[in-house]
């Protein structure tokens, strides 16, 4: 590999993305840069607090713009410099989350792709979608006991988000790889690692 690689993890809450992103990062050793949205920069961590605070209710457009503000700063401070240094950037959530949660879930439509274009958004090389039944995800969230503002949305919202992710994966099969989030952690991480290795082999 003589160039940077941008891999994103997507899926509904409690799908196991963060654990799997960490596991994949370990495979790449020092080349990996594990990051996340919202909150991959100091500014982003402040934006994240506003976004996830259950006592603050931004209107849908403001919510969308705050996620995009976080993304613009993240791209500038973290993602682009690391790719320029030929690192493997692994982001726990990215633009597809905004398309699923805000464009479809909240119904803000074109605002997300419009602003993404304006901030020079990059398309990931590989997007790992971890699909999971909403019922199973909500049960995992209940067991964890800590719900953020978006976790607390009604099941119908999470259903729309799940379907939006699947629709995007279907429409862009070359970028997306879909995995079953109901698998145990070890089996799932082995499947993801092997698929990513195959993809990198195919890139030559
Ligand atoms: P987080 O605690 O990181 O949850 P998770 O482990 O599910 O990733 O919270 C991030 C929340 O923000 C999550 O509910 C999904 C939501 N989100 C959006 O709605 N739009 C976005 O663009 C992003 C990046 C996240």
PDB file of C-alpha atoms and ligand atoms in Angstrom:
ATOM      1  CA  UNK A   1       0.000   0.000   0.000  1.00  0.00           C
ATOM      2  CA  UNK A   2       1.658   3.214  -1.023  1.00  0.00           C
ATOM      3  CA  UNK A   3      -1.210   5.601  -0.429  1.00  0.00           C
ATOM      4  CA  UNK A   4      -3.582   6.497   2.366  1.00  0.00           C
ATOM      5  CA  UNK A   5      -6.688   4.474   2.978  1.00  0.00           C
ATOM      6  CA  UNK A   6      -9.970   5.791   4.359  1.00  0.00           C
ATOM      7  CA  UNK A   7     -12.253   3.232   6.020  1.00  0.00           C
ATOM      8  CA  UNK A   8     -15.507   4.131   7.770  1.00  0.00           C
ATOM      9  CA  UNK A   9     -17.752   2.119  10.087  1.00  0.00           C
ATOM     10  CA  UNK A  10     -21.495   2.736   9.995  1.00  0.00           C
ATOM     11  CA  UNK A  11     -24.660   1.281  11.483  1.00  0.00           C
ATOM     12  CA  UNK A  12     -27.418   1.929  13.991  1.00  0.00           C
ATOM     13  CA  UNK A  13     -26.710   2.337  17.705  1.00  0.00           C
ATOM     14  CA  UNK A  14     -25.230  -0.624  19.584  1.00  0.00           C
ATOM     15  CA  UNK A  15     -24.368  -2.442  16.367  1.00  0.00           C
ATOM     16  CA  UNK A  16     -20.836  -3.039  17.648  1.00  0.00           C
ATOM     17  CA  UNK A  17     -19.125  -0.526  15.322  1.00  0.00           C
ATOM     18  CA  UNK A  18     -16.737   0.930  17.865  1.00  0.00           C
ATOM     19  CA  UNK A  19     -15.414  -2.462  19.015  1.00  0.00           C
ATOM     20  CA  UNK A  20     -14.992  -3.572  15.416  1.00  0.00           C
ATOM     21  CA  UNK A  21     -13.297  -0.323  14.364  1.00  0.00           C
ATOM     22  CA  UNK A  22     -10.766  -0.815  17.193  1.00  0.00           C
ATOM     23  CA  UNK A  23     -10.168  -4.428  16.167  1.00  0.00           C
ATOM     24  CA  UNK A  24      -9.523  -3.452  12.550  1.00  0.00           C
ATOM     25  CA  UNK A  25      -7.210  -0.612  13.608  1.00  0.00           C
ATOM     26  CA  UNK A  26      -5.040  -3.082  15.556  1.00  0.00           C
ATOM     27  CA  UNK A  27      -4.371  -5.010  12.343  1.00  0.00           C
ATOM     28  CA  UNK A  28      -2.777  -1.953  10.735  1.00  0.00           C
ATOM     29  CA  UNK A  29      -0.579  -1.178  13.760  1.00  0.00           C
ATOM     30  CA  UNK A  30       1.140   2.213  13.692  1.00  0.00           C
ATOM     31  CA  UNK A  31      -0.259   3.048  10.266  1.00  0.00           C
ATOM     32  CA  UNK A  32      -3.789   3.155  11.652  1.00  0.00           C
ATOM     33  CA  UNK A  33      -5.420   6.299  12.908  1.00  0.00           C
ATOM     34  CA  UNK A  34      -8.626   5.482  14.743  1.00  0.00           C
ATOM     35  CA  UNK A  35     -11.020   8.395  14.990  1.00  0.00           C
ATOM     36  CA  UNK A  36     -14.723   9.096  15.233  1.00  0.00           C
ATOM     37  CA  UNK A  37     -17.610  11.434  14.548  1.00  0.00           C
ATOM     38  CA  UNK A  38     -18.920  13.397  16.220  1.00  0.00           C
ATOM     39  CA  UNK A  39     -15.935  14.338  18.373  1.00  0.00           C
ATOM     40  CA  UNK A  40     -12.732  13.573  16.450  1.00  0.00           C
ATOM     41  CA  UNK A  41     -11.212  17.013  17.242  1.00  0.00           C
ATOM     42  CA  UNK A  42     -11.206  19.342  20.288  1.00  0.00           C
ATOM     43  CA  UNK A  43     -13.836  21.550  18.596  1.00  0.00           C
ATOM     44  CA  UNK A  44     -15.783  18.440  17.614  1.00  0.00           C
ATOM     45  CA  UNK A  45     -15.863  17.220  21.203  1.00  0.00           C
ATOM     46  CA  UNK A  46     -17.603  20.446  22.204  1.00  0.00           C
ATOM     47  CA  UNK A  47     -20.062  20.096  19.321  1.00  0.00           C
ATOM     48  CA  UNK A  48     -20.635  16.473  20.363  1.00  0.00           C
ATOM     49  CA  UNK A  49     -21.676  17.581  23.849  1.00  0.00           C
ATOM     50  CA  UNK A  50     -24.353  19.835  22.372  1.00  0.00           C
ATOM     51  CA  UNK A  51     -25.532  17.164  19.931  1.00  0.00           C
ATOM     52  CA  UNK A  52     -25.905  14.350  22.429  1.00  0.00           C
ATOM     53  CA  UNK A  53     -27.215  16.374  25.378  1.00  0.00           C
ATOM     54  CA  UNK A  54     -30.731  15.163  26.146  1.00  0.00           C
ATOM     55  CA  UNK A  55     -31.746  18.593  27.497  1.00  0.00           C
ATOM     56  CA  UNK A  56     -30.954  20.489  24.248  1.00  0.00           C
ATOM     57  CA  UNK A  57     -33.248  20.149  21.239  1.00  0.00           C
ATOM     58  CA  UNK A  58     -31.825  21.611  18.034  1.00  0.00           C
ATOM     59  CA  UNK A  59     -34.240  21.818  15.117  1.00  0.00           C
ATOM     60  CA  UNK A  60     -33.422  19.176  12.440  1.00  0.00           C
ATOM     61  CA  UNK A  61     -31.526  21.623  10.201  1.00  0.00           C
ATOM     62  CA  UNK A  62     -29.383  22.824  13.100  1.00  0.00           C
ATOM     63  CA  UNK A  63     -28.676  19.244  14.157  1.00  0.00           C
ATOM     64  CA  UNK A  64     -27.587  18.492  10.571  1.00  0.00           C
ATOM     65  CA  UNK A  65     -25.360  21.580  10.387  1.00  0.00           C
ATOM     66  CA  UNK A  66     -23.715  20.758  13.719  1.00  0.00           C
ATOM     67  CA  UNK A  67     -22.809  17.246  12.514  1.00  0.00           C
ATOM     68  CA  UNK A  68     -21.438  18.831   9.329  1.00  0.00           C
ATOM     69  CA  UNK A  69     -19.469  21.410  11.327  1.00  0.00           C
ATOM     70  CA  UNK A  70     -17.901  18.571  13.291  1.00  0.00           C
ATOM     71  CA  UNK A  71     -17.139  16.785   9.990  1.00  0.00           C
ATOM     72  CA  UNK A  72     -15.575  19.828   8.310  1.00  0.00           C
ATOM     73  CA  UNK A  73     -13.196  20.337  11.236  1.00  0.00           C
ATOM     74  CA  UNK A  74     -12.456  16.598  11.415  1.00  0.00           C
ATOM     75  CA  UNK A  75     -11.622  16.441   7.706  1.00  0.00           C
ATOM     76  CA  UNK A  76      -9.344  19.470   7.984  1.00  0.00           C
ATOM     77  CA  UNK A  77      -7.534  18.604  11.204  1.00  0.00           C
ATOM     78  CA  UNK A  78      -7.417  14.821  11.180  1.00  0.00           C
ATOM     79  CA  UNK A  79      -8.543  12.948   8.071  1.00  0.00           C
ATOM     80  CA  UNK A  80      -6.831  14.810   5.226  1.00  0.00           C
ATOM     81  CA  UNK A  81      -3.447  15.239   6.971  1.00  0.00           C
ATOM     82  CA  UNK A  82      -3.380  11.554   7.938  1.00  0.00           C
ATOM     83  CA  UNK A  83      -4.268  10.413   4.420  1.00  0.00           C
ATOM     84  CA  UNK A  84      -1.574  12.722   3.030  1.00  0.00           C
ATOM     85  CA  UNK A  85       0.855  10.952   5.402  1.00  0.00           C
ATOM     86  CA  UNK A  86      -0.325   7.619   3.878  1.00  0.00           C
ATOM     87  CA  UNK A  87      -1.977   6.420   7.015  1.00  0.00           C
ATOM     88  CA  UNK A  88      -5.018   4.191   7.318  1.00  0.00           C
ATOM     89  CA  UNK A  89      -7.789   6.395   8.704  1.00  0.00           C
ATOM     90  CA  UNK A  90     -10.556   4.400  10.376  1.00  0.00           C
ATOM     91  CA  UNK A  91     -13.532   6.521  11.374  1.00  0.00           C
ATOM     92  CA  UNK A  92     -16.284   5.318  13.677  1.00  0.00           C
ATOM     93  CA  UNK A  93     -19.168   7.017  11.763  1.00  0.00           C
ATOM     94  CA  UNK A  94     -18.918   9.603   8.969  1.00  0.00           C
ATOM     95  CA  UNK A  95     -21.090  11.122   6.238  1.00  0.00           C
ATOM     96  CA  UNK A  96     -23.371   8.088   5.757  1.00  0.00           C
ATOM     97  CA  UNK A  97     -24.556   8.587   9.348  1.00  0.00           C
ATOM     98  CA  UNK A  98     -25.744  12.078   8.428  1.00  0.00           C
ATOM     99  CA  UNK A  99     -27.458  10.761   5.302  1.00  0.00           C
ATOM    100  CA  UNK A 100     -29.214   8.052   7.335  1.00  0.00           C
ATOM    101  CA  UNK A 101     -30.037   9.930  10.564  1.00  0.00           C
ATOM    102  CA  UNK A 102     -30.552  13.486   9.298  1.00  0.00           C
ATOM    103  CA  UNK A 103     -31.492  13.251   5.598  1.00  0.00           C
ATOM    104  CA  UNK A 104     -33.758  10.228   6.003  1.00  0.00           C
ATOM    105  CA  UNK A 105     -34.408   9.918   9.762  1.00  0.00           C
ATOM    106  CA  UNK A 106     -35.130  13.622  10.294  1.00  0.00           C
ATOM    107  CA  UNK A 107     -36.130  14.379   6.732  1.00  0.00           C
ATOM    108  CA  UNK A 108     -33.729  17.273   6.081  1.00  0.00           C
ATOM    109  CA  UNK A 109     -33.079  15.949   2.580  1.00  0.00           C
ATOM    110  CA  UNK A 110     -30.477  17.664   0.405  1.00  0.00           C
ATOM    111  CA  UNK A 111     -28.902  19.843   3.072  1.00  0.00           C
ATOM    112  CA  UNK A 112     -26.432  17.078   3.973  1.00  0.00           C
ATOM    113  CA  UNK A 113     -25.010  16.322   0.491  1.00  0.00           C
ATOM    114  CA  UNK A 114     -25.038  20.051  -0.389  1.00  0.00           C
ATOM    115  CA  UNK A 115     -22.889  21.127   2.535  1.00  0.00           C
ATOM    116  CA  UNK A 116     -20.705  18.019   2.226  1.00  0.00           C
ATOM    117  CA  UNK A 117     -19.852  19.157  -1.300  1.00  0.00           C
ATOM    118  CA  UNK A 118     -19.053  22.651  -0.051  1.00  0.00           C
ATOM    119  CA  UNK A 119     -16.653  21.400   2.636  1.00  0.00           C
ATOM    120  CA  UNK A 120     -14.798  19.221   0.120  1.00  0.00           C
ATOM    121  CA  UNK A 121     -16.025  15.974   1.634  1.00  0.00           C
ATOM    122  CA  UNK A 122     -14.012  12.867   0.788  1.00  0.00           C
ATOM    123  CA  UNK A 123     -15.608   9.558  -0.170  1.00  0.00           C
ATOM    124  CA  UNK A 124     -14.273   6.647   1.907  1.00  0.00           C
ATOM    125  CA  UNK A 125     -12.444   3.816   0.120  1.00  0.00           C
ATOM    126  CA  UNK A 126     -14.338   1.195   2.123  1.00  0.00           C
ATOM    127  CA  UNK A 127     -17.433   1.528   4.302  1.00  0.00           C
ATOM    128  CA  UNK A 128     -18.178  -1.291   6.736  1.00  0.00           C
ATOM    129  CA  UNK A 129     -21.911  -1.364   7.505  1.00  0.00           C
ATOM    130  CA  UNK A 130     -22.793  -3.449  10.536  1.00  0.00           C
ATOM    131  CA  UNK A 131     -26.456  -4.284  10.199  1.00  0.00           C
ATOM    132  CA  UNK A 132     -28.537  -5.213  13.224  1.00  0.00           C
ATOM    133  CA  UNK A 133     -32.225  -5.657  14.061  1.00  0.00           C
ATOM    134  CA  UNK A 134     -33.620  -2.568  15.754  1.00  0.00           C
ATOM    135  CA  UNK A 135     -35.168  -4.710  18.528  1.00  0.00           C
ATOM    136  CA  UNK A 136     -31.810  -6.282  19.330  1.00  0.00           C
ATOM    137  CA  UNK A 137     -30.092  -2.881  19.252  1.00  0.00           C
ATOM    138  CA  UNK A 138     -32.655  -1.302  21.580  1.00  0.00           C
ATOM    139  CA  UNK A 139     -32.307  -4.238  23.974  1.00  0.00           C
ATOM    140  CA  UNK A 140     -28.504  -3.784  24.001  1.00  0.00           C
ATOM    141  CA  UNK A 141     -28.998  -0.062  24.707  1.00  0.00           C
ATOM    142  CA  UNK A 142     -31.371  -0.844  27.584  1.00  0.00           C
ATOM    143  CA  UNK A 143     -28.809  -3.250  29.051  1.00  0.00           C
ATOM    144  CA  UNK A 144     -26.104  -0.548  28.801  1.00  0.00           C
ATOM    145  CA  UNK A 145     -28.414   1.878  30.533  1.00  0.00           C
ATOM    146  CA  UNK A 146     -26.956   5.073  29.026  1.00  0.00           C
ATOM    147  CA  UNK A 147     -28.997   6.509  26.187  1.00  0.00           C
ATOM    148  CA  UNK A 148     -27.962   9.722  24.379  1.00  0.00           C
ATOM    149  CA  UNK A 149     -30.473  12.065  22.723  1.00  0.00           C
ATOM    150  CA  UNK A 150     -30.543  10.082  19.460  1.00  0.00           C
ATOM    151  CA  UNK A 151     -30.579   6.657  21.146  1.00  0.00           C
ATOM    152  CA  UNK A 152     -33.779   7.748  22.863  1.00  0.00           C
ATOM    153  CA  UNK A 153     -35.695   8.165  19.582  1.00  0.00           C
ATOM    154  CA  UNK A 154     -38.713   5.922  18.876  1.00  0.00           C
ATOM    155  CA  UNK A 155     -38.150   2.506  17.225  1.00  0.00           C
ATOM    156  CA  UNK A 156     -39.702   3.834  13.976  1.00  0.00           C
ATOM    157  CA  UNK A 157     -36.868   6.389  13.721  1.00  0.00           C
ATOM    158  CA  UNK A 158     -34.236   3.656  14.129  1.00  0.00           C
ATOM    159  CA  UNK A 159     -36.075   1.537  11.545  1.00  0.00           C
ATOM    160  CA  UNK A 160     -35.825   4.375   9.005  1.00  0.00           C
ATOM    161  CA  UNK A 161     -32.137   4.824   9.782  1.00  0.00           C
ATOM    162  CA  UNK A 162     -31.398   1.095   9.461  1.00  0.00           C
ATOM    163  CA  UNK A 163     -33.226   0.942   6.119  1.00  0.00           C
ATOM    164  CA  UNK A 164     -31.438   4.062   4.866  1.00  0.00           C
ATOM    165  CA  UNK A 165     -28.053   2.452   5.559  1.00  0.00           C
ATOM    166  CA  UNK A 166     -29.104  -0.722   3.731  1.00  0.00           C
ATOM    167  CA  UNK A 167     -30.387   1.299   0.762  1.00  0.00           C
ATOM    168  CA  UNK A 168     -27.078   3.160   0.490  1.00  0.00           C
ATOM    169  CA  UNK A 169     -25.141  -0.108   0.657  1.00  0.00           C
ATOM    170  CA  UNK A 170     -27.338  -1.546  -2.062  1.00  0.00           C
ATOM    171  CA  UNK A 171     -26.852   1.527  -4.272  1.00  0.00           C
ATOM    172  CA  UNK A 172     -23.049   1.600  -3.795  1.00  0.00           C
ATOM    173  CA  UNK A 173     -21.913  -2.026  -3.628  1.00  0.00           C
ATOM    174  CA  UNK A 174     -18.310  -1.197  -4.544  1.00  0.00           C
ATOM    175  CA  UNK A 175     -17.801   0.977  -1.485  1.00  0.00           C
ATOM    176  CA  UNK A 176     -19.968  -0.813   1.101  1.00  0.00           C
ATOM    177  CA  UNK A 177     -19.388  -4.147   2.790  1.00  0.00           C
ATOM    178  CA  UNK A 178     -22.332  -5.297   4.918  1.00  0.00           C
ATOM    179  CA  UNK A 179     -21.918  -7.526   7.983  1.00  0.00           C
ATOM    180  CA  UNK A 180     -24.283  -9.160  10.450  1.00  0.00           C
ATOM    181  CA  UNK A 181     -24.101  -7.381  13.812  1.00  0.00           C
ATOM    182  CA  UNK A 182     -25.775 -10.319  15.561  1.00  0.00           C
ATOM    183  CA  UNK A 183     -22.573 -12.390  15.172  1.00  0.00           C
ATOM    184  CA  UNK A 184     -20.248 -12.684  18.148  1.00  0.00           C
ATOM    185  CA  UNK A 185     -17.431 -10.135  18.329  1.00  0.00           C
ATOM    186  CA  UNK A 186     -14.604 -12.519  17.373  1.00  0.00           C
ATOM    187  CA  UNK A 187     -16.375 -14.046  14.369  1.00  0.00           C
ATOM    188  CA  UNK A 188     -17.407 -10.625  13.126  1.00  0.00           C
ATOM    189  CA  UNK A 189     -13.924  -9.132  13.466  1.00  0.00           C
ATOM    190  CA  UNK A 190     -12.448 -12.100  11.578  1.00  0.00           C
ATOM    191  CA  UNK A 191     -14.977 -11.616   8.761  1.00  0.00           C
ATOM    192  CA  UNK A 192     -14.267  -7.895   8.540  1.00  0.00           C
ATOM    193  CA  UNK A 193     -10.476  -8.378   8.568  1.00  0.00           C
ATOM    194  CA  UNK A 194     -10.627 -10.992   5.843  1.00  0.00           C
ATOM    195  CA  UNK A 195     -12.888  -8.885   3.626  1.00  0.00           C
ATOM    196  CA  UNK A 196     -10.678  -5.810   4.034  1.00  0.00           C
ATOM    197  CA  UNK A 197      -7.586  -7.884   3.182  1.00  0.00           C
ATOM    198  CA  UNK A 198      -9.324  -9.148   0.046  1.00  0.00           C
ATOM    199  CA  UNK A 199     -10.239  -5.609  -0.950  1.00  0.00           C
ATOM    200  CA  UNK A 200      -6.683  -4.386  -0.438  1.00  0.00           C
ATOM    201  CA  UNK A 201      -5.344  -7.329  -2.405  1.00  0.00           C
ATOM    202  CA  UNK A 202      -7.671  -6.402  -5.256  1.00  0.00           C
ATOM    203  CA  UNK A 203      -6.373  -2.817  -5.199  1.00  0.00           C
ATOM    204  CA  UNK A 204      -2.890  -4.207  -5.885  1.00  0.00           C
TER     205      UNK A 204
HETATM  206  P1  LIG B   1     -22.184   7.813  19.894  1.00  0.00           P
HETATM  207  O1  LIG B   1     -22.194   7.854  21.382  1.00  0.00           O
HETATM  208  O2  LIG B   1     -20.875   7.973  19.202  1.00  0.00           O
HETATM  209  O3  LIG B   1     -22.983   6.543  19.477  1.00  0.00           O
HETATM  210  P2  LIG B   1     -22.641   5.305  18.587  1.00  0.00           P
HETATM  211  O4  LIG B   1     -21.843   4.397  19.488  1.00  0.00           O
HETATM  212  O5  LIG B   1     -23.985   4.768  18.233  1.00  0.00           O
HETATM  213  O6  LIG B   1     -21.873   5.790  17.391  1.00  0.00           O
HETATM  214  O7  LIG B   1     -23.219   8.907  19.405  1.00  0.00           O
HETATM  215  C1  LIG B   1     -23.274   9.342  18.133  1.00  0.00           C
HETATM  216  C2  LIG B   1     -24.720   9.604  17.820  1.00  0.00           C
HETATM  217  O8  LIG B   1     -24.811  10.582  16.806  1.00  0.00           O
HETATM  218  C3  LIG B   1     -25.427   8.364  17.323  1.00  0.00           C
HETATM  219  O9  LIG B   1     -26.705   8.331  17.916  1.00  0.00           O
HETATM  220  C4  LIG B   1     -25.584   8.619  15.826  1.00  0.00           C
HETATM  221  C5  LIG B   1     -25.605  10.116  15.732  1.00  0.00           C
HETATM  222  N1  LIG B   1     -25.081  10.694  14.481  1.00  0.00           N
HETATM  223  C6  LIG B   1     -25.955  11.342  13.627  1.00  0.00           C
HETATM  224  O10 LIG B   1     -27.170  11.405  13.889  1.00  0.00           O
HETATM  225  N2  LIG B   1     -25.473  11.931  12.492  1.00  0.00           N
HETATM  226  C7  LIG B   1     -24.138  11.903  12.170  1.00  0.00           C
HETATM  227  O11 LIG B   1     -23.731  12.443  11.128  1.00  0.00           O
HETATM  228  C8  LIG B   1     -23.254  11.240  13.067  1.00  0.00           C
HETATM  229  C9  LIG B   1     -21.779  11.198  12.754  1.00  0.00           C
HETATM  230  C10 LIG B   1     -23.757  10.644  14.220  1.00  0.00           C
END
